[in-house]
C-alpha cells in the first residue's frame, strides 16, 4: 500500500480555488520533489496535508495508509507521523526551543500511547541531534525562532524533524535562505533520515538542492494540479527551460 | 470550521463550575453576630484580647468608614454589597495554642492536601530533591508556612530558626500582644486608616494576617509564605499584613490562596503594608486563585485589596510580583512610594480572566526621592466574556529629580467576547524625569497555534504553551517552586478557553 494517496483534491480559500483536482501518490520510503511556479499551490498543499483550518476541501480525499485523514485534527495527523517544515517558520515568543521540542515530542508520544521521554534521555537526544545539525546550545535556550536568521529558522525546522522522526516529512522550500555550507549540513541531516520507513515531499524552486537530496521522483505543479511527473533529470530540464510550457498545459 | 469560530464556541461553553478547588471543609466555626456596628468591632477586639489602644484604633477607623462611600471608578460591575448582611469574624473552633503541625485539625490539613499545596517543609524533611526543567537539582529552598485558615493562623513553623536570626514572623494578633511598640510604630503608616473605603473597613474589622520584622543587616534565612483560604459562607475576609525590613535587611514573602465554592459572594478586603529602611529590600509575591464564580459569574469572590509599600530609606527596594487568576471581581493596585533617594519599586503582574471575571488591577509608582527608579511589567490575558483592565499611575514630584520609570503593558485576547483595557496615568512635575511606556494588545495567533499543533500539541497544550511564553518575563520573577506552581495554575485557569 502507498503511504499517501491524494485523490482529485479540490481546495478553496475564501472562495478562491487554489487546488484543482490534484492527484498524487507517495510510496513508502520515497523522496518526491515538487516544483512549480510561484502561486501554483505548493504551500497550500502542504498546509492541507497538515490539517490547517481555513482551507475548504470541496472534493477529493487524502489517504494515509489507506485511510482518510480529512477528519483528523492537526495534532492527530502529527501523531500519525506527518511533519511539515514550514516555508515561513513561526515565532513563539518566550518559549525556549528546548521546552517547545520537549512539549511537542511528549504530546505526540502521549497521543500514540507511548511513554514520555525522561529528562536525561530527552536531553541526550537533543544534544546529539542538534550537534549533528550544527544547532548550538544557545539556540536551544532561545525562544522558538525569535530573532533567528532565515537560515537558522530553517535549520531549526530540520532539528524538529530529526527529533520527531516523522513517517511523512514535507519540506517546504527548506533550502531558501540557507547559505552554501548550511545547505550542505541541512541536506546531510535530511539524508541521514532517509529510510525505507520514511517518505519525504521536498518542495523547492532550485535544482541545486536536489543535487544534495536526490529525489526518486519529481512532480511539477501548475495552477493547483500536478502537470508532469518524471525522474530527477526533470529538474534539470526545468532549470534550463522554465515553466512556460506547463502553464499552457494546465490552462 | 475555522479555528477562530471553534475557539469562540468553546469559550462560550466554559464550565467554570468545575473550579477545581470548590469544596467546603466542615470545621465548626465561631462567628461574630451578623452585621457591622461598633459592637462588632468591640466583639472582634475582645475575642483577640486586644489592648485598649488597638480597640480605639479600630473604632476610629469604623467611625471614619461610616462617612465614606464605596468607590465606583473602576471598570467593574457587581451587585450592591449589603454590609449589614455579612459576618466579620470567624475562627475555627479548636485549641487556641499549637506547638506543632500534629496538633492541627486533620481536616484542615486534608484541605491543604486537596488543594495540592503541600506544607513544603514536610517535603524538605523527607529529603525531596527538586529538579528544574533541564534536570538540574535545585538548591534547597526553605519556606516557612504560616497557614491562615479562615481568619486565624493555625500553624506556624520554623519559628525557632527565624527567632535565632532575630526575624519576627507571627500572626498579627500575636504581634499586637508581643510587640506592641513595633505594631504601634508602623501599623497604618503606609495605608492610613482613612485611605480608602475598603482599607478603612479593614482597619475596623481586620481579623488576622502576618507580621514580619527583619532587624538591621539581617537577610531572612528562608522565604516566608502564607496560604490564605476563605472557608465560611458570608464571611468577609479582612487580612492585615505588615512587613518591615530594617536597615540593610532582606526578606522574600510569598502569599498564595484558593477558596472553596459558595453561592453567596464573599467579600475580601485585605490590607498589606510594607516598609523598607535604608538599603533594605522586600520581595512580595502573590499567587491568587480564588473562586471566580460559576458560568454566569455567580458566587465568586470579590477581592478589594489595598497593597502598598513605602521605600522609606535611601537605596531601598520593594518588588511586587503577582499571578492573579481567580476572583469574580479583582480591584487591586500594589503600589510603591519611592520616598528614599535612590530607592526602587518594581511591579510584575500576570492577570488572567476567563468566564465572567472582571479584573481592574495595576500599580502606582510615586516618585518622591531623587534618582528613584521603577519598573512595571504587566501581562493581561483575557478569555471568555471577561474584562481585564490595567490601571497604572506613575508620578514624579518636584524634588524627584532624575526619576526613571519603564512600563511595559501587554494584553493577550483569547476569543472575541472578552475585553482588555489599558489606563495609564503619567505625571512628571520636574523636567529631569524620564518615563517610558510600551503597550501592546494582541490576539492569540492562529498561525502560532497551528505551528504548535502541527508538532503534536492539542489546542489546550498549544494555548498553555503560548500563554506561558507570553508571561515568561513575569514568571521568572517568582521563586522557582512557585513559578512551577503558577505555570500549572495558568493552564488550569485557561482550561476550556480554546477549541
Ligand atoms: N489564505 C489565503 N487567502 C487567499 N489566497 C490565498 C491564501 N492562501 C493562499 N492563497 C493563494 O493561493 C495561491 C497559491 O499559494 P501557495 O502559497 O500555495 O503557492 P506556492 O506554490 O507555495 O508559491 P511559492 O512558490 O511562492 O511559495 C496563491 O495565489 C496565493 O495567493
Ligand atoms: Mg510556497
GROMACS .gro file of N, CA, C and O and ligand atoms in nm, chain A residues 13-14 16 18 36-45 47 55 87-88 172-173 203 205 221, ligand 1:
model
  123
   13UNK      N    1  -0.988   2.869  -0.074
   13UNK     CA    2  -0.969   2.958   0.041
   13UNK      C    3  -1.046   3.084   0.012
   13UNK      O    4  -1.026   3.145  -0.094
   14UNK      N    5  -1.129   3.122   0.104
   14UNK     CA    6  -1.209   3.244   0.087
   14UNK      C    7  -1.267   3.252  -0.054
   14UNK      O    8  -1.252   3.352  -0.123
   16UNK      N    9  -1.171   3.137  -0.316
   16UNK     CA   10  -1.076   3.134  -0.426
   16UNK      C   11  -1.028   2.990  -0.443
   16UNK      O   12  -0.984   2.927  -0.347
   18UNK      N   13  -0.784   2.707  -0.522
   18UNK     CA   14  -0.638   2.700  -0.527
   18UNK      C   15  -0.588   2.565  -0.577
   18UNK      O   16  -0.499   2.557  -0.660
   36UNK      N   17   0.742   2.397  -0.913
   36UNK     CA   18   0.631   2.466  -0.977
   36UNK      C   19   0.639   2.614  -0.953
   36UNK      O   20   0.700   2.657  -0.855
   37UNK      N   21   0.579   2.694  -1.038
   37UNK     CA   22   0.590   2.839  -1.028
   37UNK      C   23   0.528   2.894  -0.901
   37UNK      O   24   0.449   2.827  -0.836
   38UNK      N   25   0.564   3.017  -0.869
   38UNK     CA   26   0.507   3.085  -0.753
   38UNK      C   27   0.356   3.086  -0.765
   38UNK      O   28   0.302   3.110  -0.872
   39UNK      N   29   0.291   3.058  -0.654
   39UNK     CA   30   0.146   3.066  -0.653
   39UNK      C   31   0.075   2.946  -0.714
   39UNK      O   32  -0.046   2.946  -0.730
   40UNK      N   33   0.150   2.840  -0.744
   40UNK     CA   34   0.086   2.724  -0.807
   40UNK      C   35   0.015   2.635  -0.705
   40UNK      O   36  -0.058   2.544  -0.742
   41UNK      N   37   0.035   2.662  -0.575
   41UNK     CA   38  -0.039   2.588  -0.473
   41UNK      C   39   0.042   2.489  -0.392
   41UNK      O   40  -0.014   2.405  -0.321
   42UNK      N   41   0.175   2.499  -0.398
   42UNK     CA   42   0.260   2.403  -0.328
   42UNK      C   43   0.245   2.414  -0.176
   42UNK      O   44   0.224   2.314  -0.106
   43UNK      N   45   0.254   2.537  -0.126
   43UNK     CA   46   0.240   2.554   0.019
   43UNK      C   47   0.098   2.521   0.064
   43UNK      O   48   0.078   2.463   0.172
   44UNK      N   49   0.002   2.557  -0.018
   44UNK     CA   50  -0.137   2.524   0.015
   44UNK      C   51  -0.151   2.373   0.033
   44UNK      O   52  -0.211   2.326   0.130
   45UNK      N   53  -0.093   2.297  -0.059
   45UNK     CA   54  -0.098   2.152  -0.048
   45UNK      C   55  -0.038   2.105   0.085
   45UNK      O   56  -0.095   2.022   0.155
   47UNK      N   57  -0.009   2.272   0.369
   47UNK     CA   58  -0.097   2.307   0.480
   47UNK      C   59  -0.218   2.214   0.487
   47UNK      O   60  -0.261   2.173   0.595
   55UNK      N   61  -0.893   2.611   0.513
   55UNK     CA   62  -0.893   2.557   0.377
   55UNK      C   63  -1.017   2.471   0.360
   55UNK      O   64  -1.041   2.379   0.440
   87UNK      N   65   0.754   2.679   0.525
   87UNK     CA   66   0.826   2.774   0.439
   87UNK      C   67   0.861   2.900   0.521
   87UNK      O   68   0.969   2.953   0.509
   88UNK      N   69   0.767   2.940   0.606
   88UNK     CA   70   0.791   3.054   0.694
   88UNK      C   71   0.769   3.010   0.839
   88UNK      O   72   0.658   3.022   0.891
  172UNK      N   73   0.895   2.243   0.295
  172UNK     CA   74   0.851   2.349   0.204
  172UNK      C   75   0.960   2.453   0.190
  172UNK      O   76   0.979   2.536   0.278
  173UNK      N   77   1.030   2.450   0.079
  173UNK     CA   78   1.139   2.544   0.050
  173UNK      C   79   1.236   2.556   0.165
  173UNK      O   80   1.273   2.668   0.206
  203UNK      N   81   0.965   2.033  -0.141
  203UNK     CA   82   0.920   2.142  -0.228
  203UNK      C   83   1.035   2.238  -0.248
  203UNK      O   84   1.096   2.285  -0.150
  205UNK      N   85   1.238   2.538  -0.544
  205UNK     CA   86   1.245   2.605  -0.674
  205UNK      C   87   1.377   2.574  -0.743
  205UNK      O   88   1.395   2.608  -0.858
  221UNK      N   89   0.405   2.107  -1.045
  221UNK     CA   90   0.271   2.158  -1.017
  221UNK      C   91   0.249   2.288  -1.092
  221UNK      O   92   0.339   2.370  -1.104
  751LIG     N1   93  -0.535   3.235   0.288
  751LIG     C1   94  -0.536   3.268   0.158
  751LIG     N2   95  -0.620   3.362   0.112
  751LIG     C2   96  -0.622   3.399  -0.018
  751LIG     N3   97  -0.540   3.346  -0.111
  751LIG     C3   98  -0.454   3.252  -0.071
  751LIG     C4   99  -0.446   3.208   0.065
  751LIG     N4  100  -0.350   3.114   0.074
  751LIG     C5  101  -0.300   3.101  -0.049
  751LIG     N5  102  -0.362   3.181  -0.136
  751LIG     C6  103  -0.333   3.195  -0.279
  751LIG     O1  104  -0.323   3.067  -0.334
  751LIG     C7  105  -0.224   3.062  -0.432
  751LIG     C8  106  -0.126   2.950  -0.402
  751LIG     O2  107  -0.046   2.988  -0.291
  751LIG     P1  108   0.069   2.896  -0.233
  751LIG     O3  109   0.129   2.966  -0.118
  751LIG     O4  110   0.015   2.762  -0.211
  751LIG     O5  111   0.170   2.895  -0.356
  751LIG     P2  112   0.314   2.830  -0.367
  751LIG     O6  113   0.309   2.735  -0.480
  751LIG     O7  114   0.359   2.776  -0.238
  751LIG     O8  115   0.401   2.957  -0.407
  751LIG     P3  116   0.555   2.995  -0.371
  751LIG     O9  117   0.638   2.919  -0.468
  751LIG    O10  118   0.561   3.141  -0.398
  751LIG    O11  119   0.579   2.959  -0.230
  751LIG     C9  120  -0.161   3.199  -0.437
  751LIG    O12  121  -0.220   3.272  -0.542
  751LIG    C10  122  -0.199   3.259  -0.304
  751LIG    O13  123  -0.210   3.399  -0.312
   0.00000   0.00000   0.00000
